[in-house]
JSON list of N, CA and C in Angstrom, two decimals:
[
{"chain": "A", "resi": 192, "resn": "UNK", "atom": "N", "xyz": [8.28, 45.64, -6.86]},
{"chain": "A", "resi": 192, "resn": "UNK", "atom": "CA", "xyz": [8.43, 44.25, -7.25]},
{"chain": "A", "resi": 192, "resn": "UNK", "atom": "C", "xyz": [8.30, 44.17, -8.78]},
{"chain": "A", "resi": 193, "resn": "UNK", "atom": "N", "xyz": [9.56, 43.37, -9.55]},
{"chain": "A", "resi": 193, "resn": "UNK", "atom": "CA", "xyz": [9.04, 43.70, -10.67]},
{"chain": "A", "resi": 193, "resn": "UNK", "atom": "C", "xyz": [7.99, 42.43, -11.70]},
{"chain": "A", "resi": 194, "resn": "UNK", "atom": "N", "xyz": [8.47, 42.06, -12.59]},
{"chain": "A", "resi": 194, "resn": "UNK", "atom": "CA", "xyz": [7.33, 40.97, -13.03]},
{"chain": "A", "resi": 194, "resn": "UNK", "atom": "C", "xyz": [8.12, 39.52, -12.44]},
{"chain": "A", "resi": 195, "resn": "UNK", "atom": "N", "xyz": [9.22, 39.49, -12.70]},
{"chain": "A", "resi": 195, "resn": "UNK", "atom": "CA", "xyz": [9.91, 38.11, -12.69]},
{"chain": "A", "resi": 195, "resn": "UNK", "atom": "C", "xyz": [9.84, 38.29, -10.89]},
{"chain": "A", "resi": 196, "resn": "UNK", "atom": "N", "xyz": [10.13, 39.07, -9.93]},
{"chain": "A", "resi": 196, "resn": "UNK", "atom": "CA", "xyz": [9.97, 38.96, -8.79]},
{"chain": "A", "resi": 196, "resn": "UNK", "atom": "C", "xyz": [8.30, 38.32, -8.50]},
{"chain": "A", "resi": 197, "resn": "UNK", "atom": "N", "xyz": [6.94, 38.48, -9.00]},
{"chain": "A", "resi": 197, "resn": "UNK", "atom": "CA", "xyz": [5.63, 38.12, -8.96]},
{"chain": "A", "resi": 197, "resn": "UNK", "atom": "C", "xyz": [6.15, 36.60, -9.30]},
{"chain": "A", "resi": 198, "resn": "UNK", "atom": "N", "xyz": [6.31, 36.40, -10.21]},
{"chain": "A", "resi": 198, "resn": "UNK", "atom": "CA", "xyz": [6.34, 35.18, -10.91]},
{"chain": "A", "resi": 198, "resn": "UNK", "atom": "C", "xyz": [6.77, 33.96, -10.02]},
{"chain": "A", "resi": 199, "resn": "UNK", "atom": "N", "xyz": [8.47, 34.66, -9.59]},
{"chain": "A", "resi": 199, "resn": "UNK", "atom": "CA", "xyz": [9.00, 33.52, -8.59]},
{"chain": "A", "resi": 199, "resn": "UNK", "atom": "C", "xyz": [8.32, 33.28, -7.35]},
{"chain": "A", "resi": 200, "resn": "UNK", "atom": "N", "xyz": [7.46, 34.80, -6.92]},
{"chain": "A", "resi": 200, "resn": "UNK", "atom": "CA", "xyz": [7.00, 34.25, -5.63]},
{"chain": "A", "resi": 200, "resn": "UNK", "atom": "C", "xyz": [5.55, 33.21, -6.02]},
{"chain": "A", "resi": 201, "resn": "UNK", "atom": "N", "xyz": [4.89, 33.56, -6.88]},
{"chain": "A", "resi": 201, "resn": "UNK", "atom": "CA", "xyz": [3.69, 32.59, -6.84]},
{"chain": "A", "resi": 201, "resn": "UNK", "atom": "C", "xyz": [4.30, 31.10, -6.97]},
{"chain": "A", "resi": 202, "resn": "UNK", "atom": "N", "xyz": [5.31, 31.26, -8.38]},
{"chain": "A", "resi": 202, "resn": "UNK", "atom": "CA", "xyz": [6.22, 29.63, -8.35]},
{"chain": "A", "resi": 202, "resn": "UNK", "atom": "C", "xyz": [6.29, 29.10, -6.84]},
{"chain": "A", "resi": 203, "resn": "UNK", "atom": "N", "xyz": [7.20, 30.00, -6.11]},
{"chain": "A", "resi": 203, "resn": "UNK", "atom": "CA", "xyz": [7.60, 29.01, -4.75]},
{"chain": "A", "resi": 203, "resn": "UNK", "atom": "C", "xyz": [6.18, 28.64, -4.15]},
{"chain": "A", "resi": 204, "resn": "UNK", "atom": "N", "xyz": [5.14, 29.68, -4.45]},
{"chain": "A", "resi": 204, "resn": "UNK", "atom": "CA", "xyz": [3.85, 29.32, -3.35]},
{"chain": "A", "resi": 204, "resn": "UNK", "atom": "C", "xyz": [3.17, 28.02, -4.18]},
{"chain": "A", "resi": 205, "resn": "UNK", "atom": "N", "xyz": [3.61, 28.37, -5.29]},
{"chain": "A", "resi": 205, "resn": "UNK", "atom": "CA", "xyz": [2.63, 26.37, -5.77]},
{"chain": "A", "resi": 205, "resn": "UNK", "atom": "C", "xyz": [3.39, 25.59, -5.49]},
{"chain": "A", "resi": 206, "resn": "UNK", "atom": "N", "xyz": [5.00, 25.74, -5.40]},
{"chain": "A", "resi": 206, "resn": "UNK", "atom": "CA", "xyz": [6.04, 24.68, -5.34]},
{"chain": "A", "resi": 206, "resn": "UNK", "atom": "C", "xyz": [5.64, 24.09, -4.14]},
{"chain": "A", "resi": 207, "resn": "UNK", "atom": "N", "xyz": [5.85, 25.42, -2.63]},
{"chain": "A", "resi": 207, "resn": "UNK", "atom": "CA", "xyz": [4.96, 25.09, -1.05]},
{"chain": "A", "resi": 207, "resn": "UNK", "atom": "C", "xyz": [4.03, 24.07, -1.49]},
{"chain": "A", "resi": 208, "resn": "UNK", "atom": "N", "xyz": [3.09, 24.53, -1.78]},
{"chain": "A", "resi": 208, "resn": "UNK", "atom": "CA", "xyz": [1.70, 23.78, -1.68]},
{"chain": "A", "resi": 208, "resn": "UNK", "atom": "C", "xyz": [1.72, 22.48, -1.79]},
{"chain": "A", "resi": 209, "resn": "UNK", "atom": "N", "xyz": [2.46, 22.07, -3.30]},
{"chain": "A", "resi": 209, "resn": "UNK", "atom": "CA", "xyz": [2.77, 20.73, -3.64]},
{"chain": "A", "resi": 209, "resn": "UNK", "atom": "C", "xyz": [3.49, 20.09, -2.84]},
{"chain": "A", "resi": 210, "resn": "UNK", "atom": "N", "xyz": [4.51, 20.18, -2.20]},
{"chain": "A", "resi": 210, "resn": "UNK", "atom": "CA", "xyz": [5.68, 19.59, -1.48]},
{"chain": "A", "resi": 210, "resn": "UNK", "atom": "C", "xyz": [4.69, 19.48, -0.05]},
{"chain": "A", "resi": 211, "resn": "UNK", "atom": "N", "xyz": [4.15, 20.11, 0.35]},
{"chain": "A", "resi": 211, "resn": "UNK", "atom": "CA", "xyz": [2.61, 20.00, 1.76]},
{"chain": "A", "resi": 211, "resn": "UNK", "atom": "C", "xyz": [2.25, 19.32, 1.29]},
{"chain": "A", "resi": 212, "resn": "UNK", "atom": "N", "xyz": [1.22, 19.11, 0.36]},
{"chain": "A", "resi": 212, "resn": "UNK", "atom": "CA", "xyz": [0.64, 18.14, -0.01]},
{"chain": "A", "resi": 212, "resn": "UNK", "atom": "C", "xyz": [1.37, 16.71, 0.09]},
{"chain": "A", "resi": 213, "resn": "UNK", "atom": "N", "xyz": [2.52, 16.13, -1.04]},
{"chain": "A", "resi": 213, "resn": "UNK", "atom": "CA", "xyz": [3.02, 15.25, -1.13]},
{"chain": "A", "resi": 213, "resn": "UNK", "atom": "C", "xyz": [3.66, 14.49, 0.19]},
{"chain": "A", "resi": 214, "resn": "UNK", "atom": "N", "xyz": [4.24, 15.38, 1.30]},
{"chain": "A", "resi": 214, "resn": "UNK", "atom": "CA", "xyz": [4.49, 15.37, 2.69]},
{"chain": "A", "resi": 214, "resn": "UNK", "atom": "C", "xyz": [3.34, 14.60, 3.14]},
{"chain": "A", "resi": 215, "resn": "UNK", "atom": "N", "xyz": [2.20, 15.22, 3.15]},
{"chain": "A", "resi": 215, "resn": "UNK", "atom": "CA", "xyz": [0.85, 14.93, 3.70]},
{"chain": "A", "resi": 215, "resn": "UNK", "atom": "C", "xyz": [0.14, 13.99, 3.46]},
{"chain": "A", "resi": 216, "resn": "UNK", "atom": "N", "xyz": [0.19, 13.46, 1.97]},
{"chain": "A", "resi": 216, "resn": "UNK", "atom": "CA", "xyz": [0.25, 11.73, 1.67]},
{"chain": "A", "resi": 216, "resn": "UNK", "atom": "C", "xyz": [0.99, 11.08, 2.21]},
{"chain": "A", "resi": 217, "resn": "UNK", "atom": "N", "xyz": [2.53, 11.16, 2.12]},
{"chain": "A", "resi": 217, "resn": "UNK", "atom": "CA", "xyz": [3.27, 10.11, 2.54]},
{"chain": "A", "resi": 217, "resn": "UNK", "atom": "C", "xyz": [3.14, 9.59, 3.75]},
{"chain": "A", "resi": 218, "resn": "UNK", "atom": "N", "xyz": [2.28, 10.81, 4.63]},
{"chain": "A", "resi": 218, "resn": "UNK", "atom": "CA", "xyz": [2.42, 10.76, 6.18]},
{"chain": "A", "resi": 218, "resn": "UNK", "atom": "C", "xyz": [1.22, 9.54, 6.31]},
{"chain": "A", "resi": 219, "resn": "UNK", "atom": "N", "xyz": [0.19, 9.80, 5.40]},
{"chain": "A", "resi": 219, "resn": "UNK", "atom": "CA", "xyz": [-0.83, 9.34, 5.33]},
{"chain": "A", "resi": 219, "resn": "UNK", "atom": "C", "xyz": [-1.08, 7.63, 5.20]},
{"chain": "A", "resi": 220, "resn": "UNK", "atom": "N", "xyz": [0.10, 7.29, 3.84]},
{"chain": "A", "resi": 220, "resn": "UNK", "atom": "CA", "xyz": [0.36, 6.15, 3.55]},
{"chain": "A", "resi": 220, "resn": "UNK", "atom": "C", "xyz": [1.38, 5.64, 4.58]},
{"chain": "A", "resi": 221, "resn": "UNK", "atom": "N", "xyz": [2.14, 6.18, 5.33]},
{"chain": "A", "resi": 221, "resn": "UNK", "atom": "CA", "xyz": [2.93, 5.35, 6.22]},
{"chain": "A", "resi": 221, "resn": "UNK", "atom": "C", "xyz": [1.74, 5.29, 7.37]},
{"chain": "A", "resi": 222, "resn": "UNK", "atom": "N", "xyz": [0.89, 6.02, 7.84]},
{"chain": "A", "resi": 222, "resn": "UNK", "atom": "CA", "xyz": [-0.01, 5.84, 8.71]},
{"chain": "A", "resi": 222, "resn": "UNK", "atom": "C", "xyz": [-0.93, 4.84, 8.47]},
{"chain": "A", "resi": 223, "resn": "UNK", "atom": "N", "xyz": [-1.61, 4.45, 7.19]},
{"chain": "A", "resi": 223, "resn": "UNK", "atom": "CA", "xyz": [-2.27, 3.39, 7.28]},
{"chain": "A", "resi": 223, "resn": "UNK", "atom": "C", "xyz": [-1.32, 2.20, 7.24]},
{"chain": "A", "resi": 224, "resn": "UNK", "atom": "N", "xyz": [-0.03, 2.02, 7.12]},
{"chain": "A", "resi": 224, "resn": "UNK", "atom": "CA", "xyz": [0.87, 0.94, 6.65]},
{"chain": "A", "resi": 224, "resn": "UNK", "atom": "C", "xyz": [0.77, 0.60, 8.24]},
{"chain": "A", "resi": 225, "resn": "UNK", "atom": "N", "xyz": [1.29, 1.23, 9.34]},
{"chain": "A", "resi": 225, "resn": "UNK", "atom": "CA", "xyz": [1.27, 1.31, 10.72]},
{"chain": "A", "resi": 225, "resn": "UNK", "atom": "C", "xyz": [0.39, 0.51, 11.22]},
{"chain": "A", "resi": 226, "resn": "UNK", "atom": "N", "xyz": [-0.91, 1.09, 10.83]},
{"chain": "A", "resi": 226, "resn": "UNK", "atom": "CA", "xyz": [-2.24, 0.32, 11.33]},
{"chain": "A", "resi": 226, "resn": "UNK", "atom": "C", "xyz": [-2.21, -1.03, 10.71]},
{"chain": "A", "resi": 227, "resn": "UNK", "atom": "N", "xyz": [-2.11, -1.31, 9.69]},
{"chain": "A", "resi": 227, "resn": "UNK", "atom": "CA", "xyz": [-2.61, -2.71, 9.35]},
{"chain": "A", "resi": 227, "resn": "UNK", "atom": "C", "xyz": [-1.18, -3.47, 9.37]},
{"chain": "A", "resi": 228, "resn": "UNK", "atom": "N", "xyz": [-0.32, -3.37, 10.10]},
{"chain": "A", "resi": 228, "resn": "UNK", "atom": "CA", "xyz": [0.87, -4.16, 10.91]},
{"chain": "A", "resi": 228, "resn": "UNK", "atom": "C", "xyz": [0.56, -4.02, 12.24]},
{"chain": "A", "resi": 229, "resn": "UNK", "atom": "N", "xyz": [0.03, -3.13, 13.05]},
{"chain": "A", "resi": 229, "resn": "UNK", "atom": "CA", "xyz": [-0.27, -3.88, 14.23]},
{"chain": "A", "resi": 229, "resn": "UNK", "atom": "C", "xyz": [-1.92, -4.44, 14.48]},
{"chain": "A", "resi": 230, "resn": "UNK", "atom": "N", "xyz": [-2.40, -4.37, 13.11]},
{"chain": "A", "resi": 230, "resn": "UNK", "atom": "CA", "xyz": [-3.88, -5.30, 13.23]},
{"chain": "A", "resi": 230, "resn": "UNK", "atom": "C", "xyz": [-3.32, -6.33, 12.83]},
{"chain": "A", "resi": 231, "resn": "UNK", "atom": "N", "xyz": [-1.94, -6.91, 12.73]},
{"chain": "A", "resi": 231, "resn": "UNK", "atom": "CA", "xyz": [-1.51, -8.65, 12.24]},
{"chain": "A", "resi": 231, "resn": "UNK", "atom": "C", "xyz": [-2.54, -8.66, 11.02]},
{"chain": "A", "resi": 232, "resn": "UNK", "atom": "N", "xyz": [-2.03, -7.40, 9.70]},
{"chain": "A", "resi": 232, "resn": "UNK", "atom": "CA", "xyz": [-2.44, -7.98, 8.59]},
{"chain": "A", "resi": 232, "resn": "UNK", "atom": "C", "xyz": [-1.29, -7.16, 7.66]},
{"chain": "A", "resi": 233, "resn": "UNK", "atom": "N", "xyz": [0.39, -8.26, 7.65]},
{"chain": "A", "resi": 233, "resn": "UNK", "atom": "CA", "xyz": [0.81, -7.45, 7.02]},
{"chain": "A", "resi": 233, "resn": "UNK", "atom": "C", "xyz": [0.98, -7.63, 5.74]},
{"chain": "A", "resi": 234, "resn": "UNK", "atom": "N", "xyz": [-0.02, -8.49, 4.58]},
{"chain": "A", "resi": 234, "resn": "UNK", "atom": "CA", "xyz": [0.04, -8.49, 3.24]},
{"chain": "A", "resi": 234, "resn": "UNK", "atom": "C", "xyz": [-0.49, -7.09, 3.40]},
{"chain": "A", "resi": 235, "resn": "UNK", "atom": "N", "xyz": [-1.65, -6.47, 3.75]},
{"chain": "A", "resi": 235, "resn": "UNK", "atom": "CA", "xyz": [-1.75, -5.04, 3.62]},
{"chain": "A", "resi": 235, "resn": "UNK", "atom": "C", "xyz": [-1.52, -4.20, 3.69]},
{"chain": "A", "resi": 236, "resn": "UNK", "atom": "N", "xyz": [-0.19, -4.25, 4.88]},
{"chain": "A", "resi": 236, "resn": "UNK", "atom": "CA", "xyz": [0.54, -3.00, 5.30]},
{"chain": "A", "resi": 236, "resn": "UNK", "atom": "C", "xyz": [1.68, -3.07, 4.06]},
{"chain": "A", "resi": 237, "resn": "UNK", "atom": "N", "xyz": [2.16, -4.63, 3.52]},
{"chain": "A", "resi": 237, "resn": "UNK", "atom": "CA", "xyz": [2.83, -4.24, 2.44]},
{"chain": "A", "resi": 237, "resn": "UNK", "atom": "C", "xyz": [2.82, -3.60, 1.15]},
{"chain": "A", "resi": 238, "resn": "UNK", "atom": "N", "xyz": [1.05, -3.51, 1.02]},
{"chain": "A", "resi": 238, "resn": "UNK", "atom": "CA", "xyz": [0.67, -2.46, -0.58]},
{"chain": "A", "resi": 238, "resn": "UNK", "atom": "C", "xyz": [1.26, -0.80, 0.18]},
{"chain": "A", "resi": 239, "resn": "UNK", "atom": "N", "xyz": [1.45, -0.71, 1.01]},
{"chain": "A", "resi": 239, "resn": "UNK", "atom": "CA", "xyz": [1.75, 0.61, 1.58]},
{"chain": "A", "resi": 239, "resn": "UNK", "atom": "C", "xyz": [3.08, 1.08, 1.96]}
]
């Protein structure tokens, strides 16, 4: 493996990580948006 082969693989593994992550919020913020529309409170589900 040479240097630029190291390089790209750690790149893609932070690129992974971030794109999981950001996935993993969104899931997060549509999940609380969910909840506070069927608690009949949707000024709050709309900050979401």
């Amino acid at each position: 493996m040479t240097t630029q082969d190291a390089l790209d693989t750690k790149f893609h593994s932070l690129l992974n990580d971030q794109v999981r992550s950001e996935l993993g919020a969104s899931q997060q913020y549509l999940a609380i948006a969910v909840y506070f529309d069927s608690a009949d409170l949707p000024q709050l589900a709309k900050l979401f």
